[in-house]
């Protein structure tokens, strides 16, 4: 289904939320809004296949419809692993359940409608935050990354994808303009782009790459590698020391 949620002018633009209306158009919305989304999903499968350890769990935190979960399930070399997809939106989890049943993966997948700040984490050889941390309140981000790190052992990974901001104002403006051009090129009007930006204000709060690196290092991730970047969107793999 096509995302036309912000196509008509609104008197007041409400705070963005992951409700039924968003869940119904989510694949189209994220593909047309996040440069490289499809590539990142596929490569999360490739990365997780390399780092998953037998008998462990792979967590997709803020899973939405479970695209990253299914990408990991397709390439996972160990049948005794378990995938856990967590999201606190009922609408997303309900639709993820339907998609999961249709795909019937070879490894067990558990769906949890829970807050990722509280969900239980253990033996997590792979943890994925694919465009989710940016929606967690700033003051809770350190504790969440620490908790993920505490559920991992040396050599385990956290894949973190985020929209980022740039410390240099000129570069920040350029990267934002390029992202808007990307959205326009994908059929979004200037009105849609601007109403969506209003809805996301103080909901999606981006940080700099340096902020993410510092937080990860403080949580015990000794190696942090950016493996994808396009404009103000990036994904990194952080390896637990
Ligand atoms: C993908 N990873 O397709 N607890 C649980 N879920 C949360 C929380 C929270 N505290 N905060 C936000 N979410 C997906 C895309 S979308 C990114 C992730 C985007 C969930 C929220 O309900 C939504 O489903 C998801 O995080 C963010 O690979 O829309 O830009």
Short mmCIF file of C-alpha atoms and ligand atoms in Angstrom, two decimals:
data_model
loop_
_atom_site.label_atom_id
_atom_site.label_comp_id
_atom_site.label_asym_id
_atom_site.label_seq_id
_atom_site.Cartn_x
_atom_site.Cartn_y
_atom_site.Cartn_z
CA UNK A 1 0.00 0.00 0.00
CA UNK A 2 1.22 3.49 -0.93
CA UNK A 3 2.13 5.92 1.85
CA UNK A 4 0.03 9.08 1.32
CA UNK A 5 -0.49 9.85 5.02
CA UNK A 6 0.84 13.42 4.76
CA UNK A 7 -0.34 14.13 1.19
CA UNK A 8 -3.22 16.45 2.18
CA UNK A 9 -2.68 19.77 4.02
CA UNK A 10 -3.42 19.55 7.76
CA UNK A 11 -4.37 22.38 10.14
CA UNK A 12 -2.27 20.80 12.87
CA UNK A 13 0.23 17.99 12.38
CA UNK A 14 0.10 15.55 15.32
CA UNK A 15 3.14 13.83 16.81
CA UNK A 16 4.20 10.83 14.68
CA UNK A 17 3.25 7.45 16.10
CA UNK A 18 3.56 3.85 14.89
CA UNK A 19 -0.20 3.20 14.69
CA UNK A 20 -2.31 1.05 12.35
CA UNK A 21 -2.27 3.70 9.60
CA UNK A 22 1.55 3.73 9.59
CA UNK A 23 1.89 -0.07 9.93
CA UNK A 24 -0.36 -0.56 6.87
CA UNK A 25 1.92 1.47 4.57
CA UNK A 26 5.21 0.84 6.38
CA UNK A 27 7.16 -1.10 3.68
CA UNK A 28 6.45 1.63 1.11
CA UNK A 29 7.14 4.44 3.62
CA UNK A 30 10.51 3.17 4.79
CA UNK A 31 11.73 2.19 1.32
CA UNK A 32 10.94 5.66 -0.07
CA UNK A 33 12.27 7.49 3.03
CA UNK A 34 15.49 5.70 4.02
CA UNK A 35 18.25 5.61 1.39
CA UNK A 36 19.66 2.08 1.11
CA UNK A 37 17.00 0.47 3.32
CA UNK A 38 16.74 -2.69 1.18
CA UNK A 39 20.51 -3.08 1.04
CA UNK A 40 20.81 -2.62 4.80
CA UNK A 41 18.14 -5.25 5.45
CA UNK A 42 19.88 -7.78 3.18
CA UNK A 43 23.30 -7.05 4.70
CA UNK A 44 21.95 -7.47 8.24
CA UNK A 45 21.34 -11.05 7.11
CA UNK A 46 24.92 -11.33 5.81
CA UNK A 47 26.48 -9.77 8.94
CA UNK A 48 24.42 -11.83 11.37
CA UNK A 49 25.26 -15.08 9.55
CA UNK A 50 28.94 -14.31 10.15
CA UNK A 51 28.66 -13.49 13.85
CA UNK A 52 25.79 -15.66 15.15
CA UNK A 53 27.03 -18.33 17.55
CA UNK A 54 25.29 -21.74 17.92
CA UNK A 55 22.78 -21.91 20.76
CA UNK A 56 22.36 -18.14 21.09
CA UNK A 57 19.68 -15.57 20.41
CA UNK A 58 19.52 -12.88 17.74
CA UNK A 59 17.48 -9.84 18.75
CA UNK A 60 15.74 -7.45 16.36
CA UNK A 61 14.93 -4.49 18.61
CA UNK A 62 12.23 -2.19 17.21
CA UNK A 63 11.49 -4.81 14.58
CA UNK A 64 8.42 -3.14 12.97
CA UNK A 65 7.20 -5.74 10.44
CA UNK A 66 10.23 -7.98 11.04
CA UNK A 67 12.15 -7.31 7.80
CA UNK A 68 15.55 -7.65 9.52
CA UNK A 69 14.36 -10.71 11.46
CA UNK A 70 13.37 -12.47 8.24
CA UNK A 71 16.64 -11.45 6.53
CA UNK A 72 18.58 -13.00 9.46
CA UNK A 73 16.40 -16.12 9.50
CA UNK A 74 17.05 -16.72 5.78
CA UNK A 75 20.85 -16.81 6.13
CA UNK A 76 21.36 -18.17 9.64
CA UNK A 77 23.73 -21.17 9.52
CA UNK A 78 22.68 -22.57 12.95
CA UNK A 79 19.29 -24.24 13.48
CA UNK A 80 19.65 -24.10 17.29
CA UNK A 81 19.53 -20.29 17.42
CA UNK A 82 16.40 -18.35 18.28
CA UNK A 83 15.32 -15.06 16.77
CA UNK A 84 13.52 -12.55 18.97
CA UNK A 85 11.72 -9.60 17.37
CA UNK A 86 10.56 -6.87 19.76
CA UNK A 87 8.35 -3.84 19.09
CA UNK A 88 6.02 -1.89 21.35
CA UNK A 89 3.51 -1.12 18.58
CA UNK A 90 0.54 -3.58 18.60
CA UNK A 91 -0.20 -2.71 14.97
CA UNK A 92 3.35 -3.57 13.88
CA UNK A 93 3.52 -6.83 15.83
CA UNK A 94 0.12 -7.99 14.51
CA UNK A 95 1.23 -7.46 10.91
CA UNK A 96 4.69 -8.95 11.59
CA UNK A 97 2.93 -12.10 12.86
CA UNK A 98 1.02 -12.48 9.58
CA UNK A 99 4.19 -11.97 7.50
CA UNK A 100 6.11 -14.44 9.64
CA UNK A 101 3.42 -17.11 9.23
CA UNK A 102 3.53 -16.64 5.46
CA UNK A 103 7.32 -17.06 5.34
CA UNK A 104 7.56 -19.96 7.85
CA UNK A 105 11.33 -19.67 8.58
CA UNK A 106 13.50 -22.69 9.46
CA UNK A 107 14.52 -21.26 12.85
CA UNK A 108 12.25 -20.42 15.79
CA UNK A 109 11.12 -16.77 15.89
CA UNK A 110 9.48 -15.18 18.92
CA UNK A 111 7.56 -11.92 18.57
CA UNK A 112 7.28 -9.72 21.65
CA UNK A 113 5.07 -6.65 21.96
CA UNK A 114 7.31 -5.00 24.55
CA UNK A 115 9.39 -1.90 25.18
CA UNK A 116 12.99 -2.55 24.13
CA UNK A 117 14.12 -0.63 27.24
CA UNK A 118 12.64 -3.41 29.39
CA UNK A 119 12.57 -6.57 27.31
CA UNK A 120 14.68 -9.44 28.70
CA UNK A 121 17.98 -9.97 26.85
CA UNK A 122 20.30 -12.96 27.18
CA UNK A 123 22.98 -14.79 25.16
CA UNK A 124 22.64 -12.20 22.41
CA UNK A 125 25.32 -13.05 19.84
CA UNK A 126 23.66 -10.53 17.52
CA UNK A 127 21.55 -7.50 18.43
CA UNK A 128 20.01 -5.23 15.81
CA UNK A 129 18.75 -1.68 16.28
CA UNK A 130 17.76 -0.84 12.70
CA UNK A 131 16.52 2.77 12.90
CA UNK A 132 15.06 2.35 16.38
CA UNK A 133 17.46 4.01 18.83
CA UNK A 134 16.62 7.36 17.24
CA UNK A 135 13.07 7.02 18.67
CA UNK A 136 14.22 6.15 22.23
CA UNK A 137 14.33 9.20 24.53
CA UNK A 138 17.88 10.59 24.66
CA UNK A 139 18.14 10.09 28.42
CA UNK A 140 17.42 6.33 28.06
CA UNK A 141 19.87 5.54 25.27
CA UNK A 142 23.01 4.93 27.37
CA UNK A 143 21.20 2.46 29.65
CA UNK A 144 19.72 0.56 26.68
CA UNK A 145 23.11 0.14 24.97
CA UNK A 146 24.69 -0.88 28.30
CA UNK A 147 21.96 -3.49 28.81
CA UNK A 148 22.51 -4.94 25.32
CA UNK A 149 26.27 -5.04 25.96
CA UNK A 150 25.72 -6.84 29.27
CA UNK A 151 23.78 -9.60 27.43
CA UNK A 152 26.71 -10.22 25.06
CA UNK A 153 30.19 -11.73 25.24
CA UNK A 154 33.45 -10.85 23.49
CA UNK A 155 33.09 -11.07 19.71
CA UNK A 156 29.30 -10.57 19.69
CA UNK A 157 27.89 -7.70 17.64
CA UNK A 158 25.39 -4.89 17.75
CA UNK A 159 24.25 -3.59 14.36
CA UNK A 160 23.12 0.01 14.79
CA UNK A 161 21.48 1.91 11.92
CA UNK A 162 20.50 5.52 12.47
CA UNK A 163 19.63 8.79 10.82
CA UNK A 164 22.47 11.05 11.94
CA UNK A 165 23.12 14.77 12.27
CA UNK A 166 26.42 16.49 11.55
CA UNK A 167 28.30 18.79 13.93
CA UNK A 168 29.21 21.04 11.00
CA UNK A 169 26.09 23.12 10.22
CA UNK A 170 26.90 23.43 6.52
CA UNK A 171 27.36 19.68 6.06
CA UNK A 172 24.21 19.02 8.10
CA UNK A 173 22.18 21.32 5.81
CA UNK A 174 23.65 19.70 2.68
CA UNK A 175 22.97 16.12 3.83
CA UNK A 176 19.40 17.03 4.83
CA UNK A 177 18.83 18.71 1.45
CA UNK A 178 20.14 15.61 -0.34
CA UNK A 179 17.83 13.41 1.73
CA UNK A 180 14.85 15.60 0.82
CA UNK A 181 15.85 15.38 -2.85
CA UNK A 182 15.94 11.57 -2.45
CA UNK A 183 12.37 11.64 -1.06
CA UNK A 184 11.15 13.98 -3.82
CA UNK A 185 12.71 11.64 -6.37
CA UNK A 186 10.71 8.81 -4.77
CA UNK A 187 7.42 10.64 -5.33
CA UNK A 188 6.91 12.55 -2.05
CA UNK A 189 5.73 16.15 -2.51
CA UNK A 190 7.26 19.12 -0.67
CA UNK A 191 4.07 19.26 1.46
CA UNK A 192 4.40 15.58 2.45
CA UNK A 193 8.08 16.03 3.29
CA UNK A 194 7.46 19.12 5.39
CA UNK A 195 4.40 17.74 7.29
CA UNK A 196 6.29 14.51 8.04
CA UNK A 197 9.24 16.54 9.33
CA UNK A 198 6.89 18.43 11.67
CA UNK A 199 5.35 15.15 12.90
CA UNK A 200 8.81 13.72 13.65
CA UNK A 201 10.06 16.76 15.57
CA UNK A 202 11.20 15.67 19.05
CA UNK A 203 10.08 12.09 18.18
CA UNK A 204 13.01 11.11 15.96
CA UNK A 205 16.05 12.73 17.59
CA UNK A 206 19.27 12.13 15.62
CA UNK A 207 22.75 12.24 17.10
CA UNK A 208 26.19 12.52 15.49
CA UNK A 209 28.33 9.52 14.55
CA UNK A 210 30.76 10.63 17.29
CA UNK A 211 27.92 10.47 19.89
CA UNK A 212 27.12 6.90 18.85
CA UNK A 213 30.77 5.83 18.86
CA UNK A 214 31.34 7.27 22.34
CA UNK A 215 28.24 5.55 23.76
CA UNK A 216 29.21 2.20 22.21
CA UNK A 217 32.77 2.43 23.46
CA UNK A 218 31.54 3.24 26.98
CA UNK A 219 29.39 0.08 26.84
CA UNK A 220 32.37 -2.17 26.01
CA UNK A 221 32.25 -2.22 22.21
CA UNK A 222 35.95 -1.94 21.41
CA UNK A 223 35.59 -1.94 17.62
CA UNK A 224 33.02 0.17 15.81
CA UNK A 225 32.90 0.07 11.99
CA UNK A 226 30.62 2.05 9.70
CA UNK A 227 29.67 -0.41 6.94
CA UNK A 228 26.99 1.65 5.17
CA UNK A 229 26.34 5.34 4.71
CA UNK A 230 24.25 7.39 2.33
CA UNK A 231 23.62 11.07 3.07
CA UNK A 232 22.45 11.34 6.70
CA UNK A 233 21.72 7.62 7.13
CA UNK A 234 24.28 5.10 8.29
CA UNK A 235 24.71 1.67 9.73
CA UNK A 236 27.57 0.45 11.89
CA UNK A 237 28.65 -2.82 13.36
CA UNK A 238 29.97 -2.65 16.92
CA UNK A 239 31.96 -5.62 18.20
CA UNK A 240 31.94 -6.38 21.93
CA UNK A 241 35.45 -6.48 23.41
C1 LIG B 1 13.05 -2.40 10.11
N1 LIG B 1 13.75 -2.06 12.42
O1 LIG B 1 12.17 -2.45 9.23
N2 LIG B 1 10.32 -0.21 22.30
C2 LIG B 1 9.98 -1.03 21.27
N3 LIG B 1 9.83 -0.60 19.99
C3 LIG B 1 10.03 0.73 19.77
C4 LIG B 1 10.39 1.63 20.79
C5 LIG B 1 10.53 1.11 22.10
N4 LIG B 1 10.87 1.89 23.13
N5 LIG B 1 10.51 2.87 20.26
C6 LIG B 1 10.24 2.74 18.93
N6 LIG B 1 9.95 1.45 18.65
C7 LIG B 1 12.68 -1.79 11.45
C8 LIG B 1 12.36 -0.34 11.31
S1 LIG B 1 11.06 1.74 12.60
C9 LIG B 1 12.05 2.98 11.90
C10 LIG B 1 12.22 0.36 12.62
C11 LIG B 1 11.32 4.08 11.22
C12 LIG B 1 9.62 0.87 17.34
C13 LIG B 1 8.45 1.52 16.61
O2 LIG B 1 7.21 1.00 17.06
C14 LIG B 1 8.76 1.19 15.16
O3 LIG B 1 8.12 0.01 14.73
C15 LIG B 1 10.28 1.02 15.14
O4 LIG B 1 10.73 1.09 16.49
C16 LIG B 1 11.03 2.08 14.34
O5 LIG B 1 14.20 -2.81 9.95
O6 LIG B 1 10.09 4.04 11.10
O7 LIG B 1 12.07 5.03 10.75
#
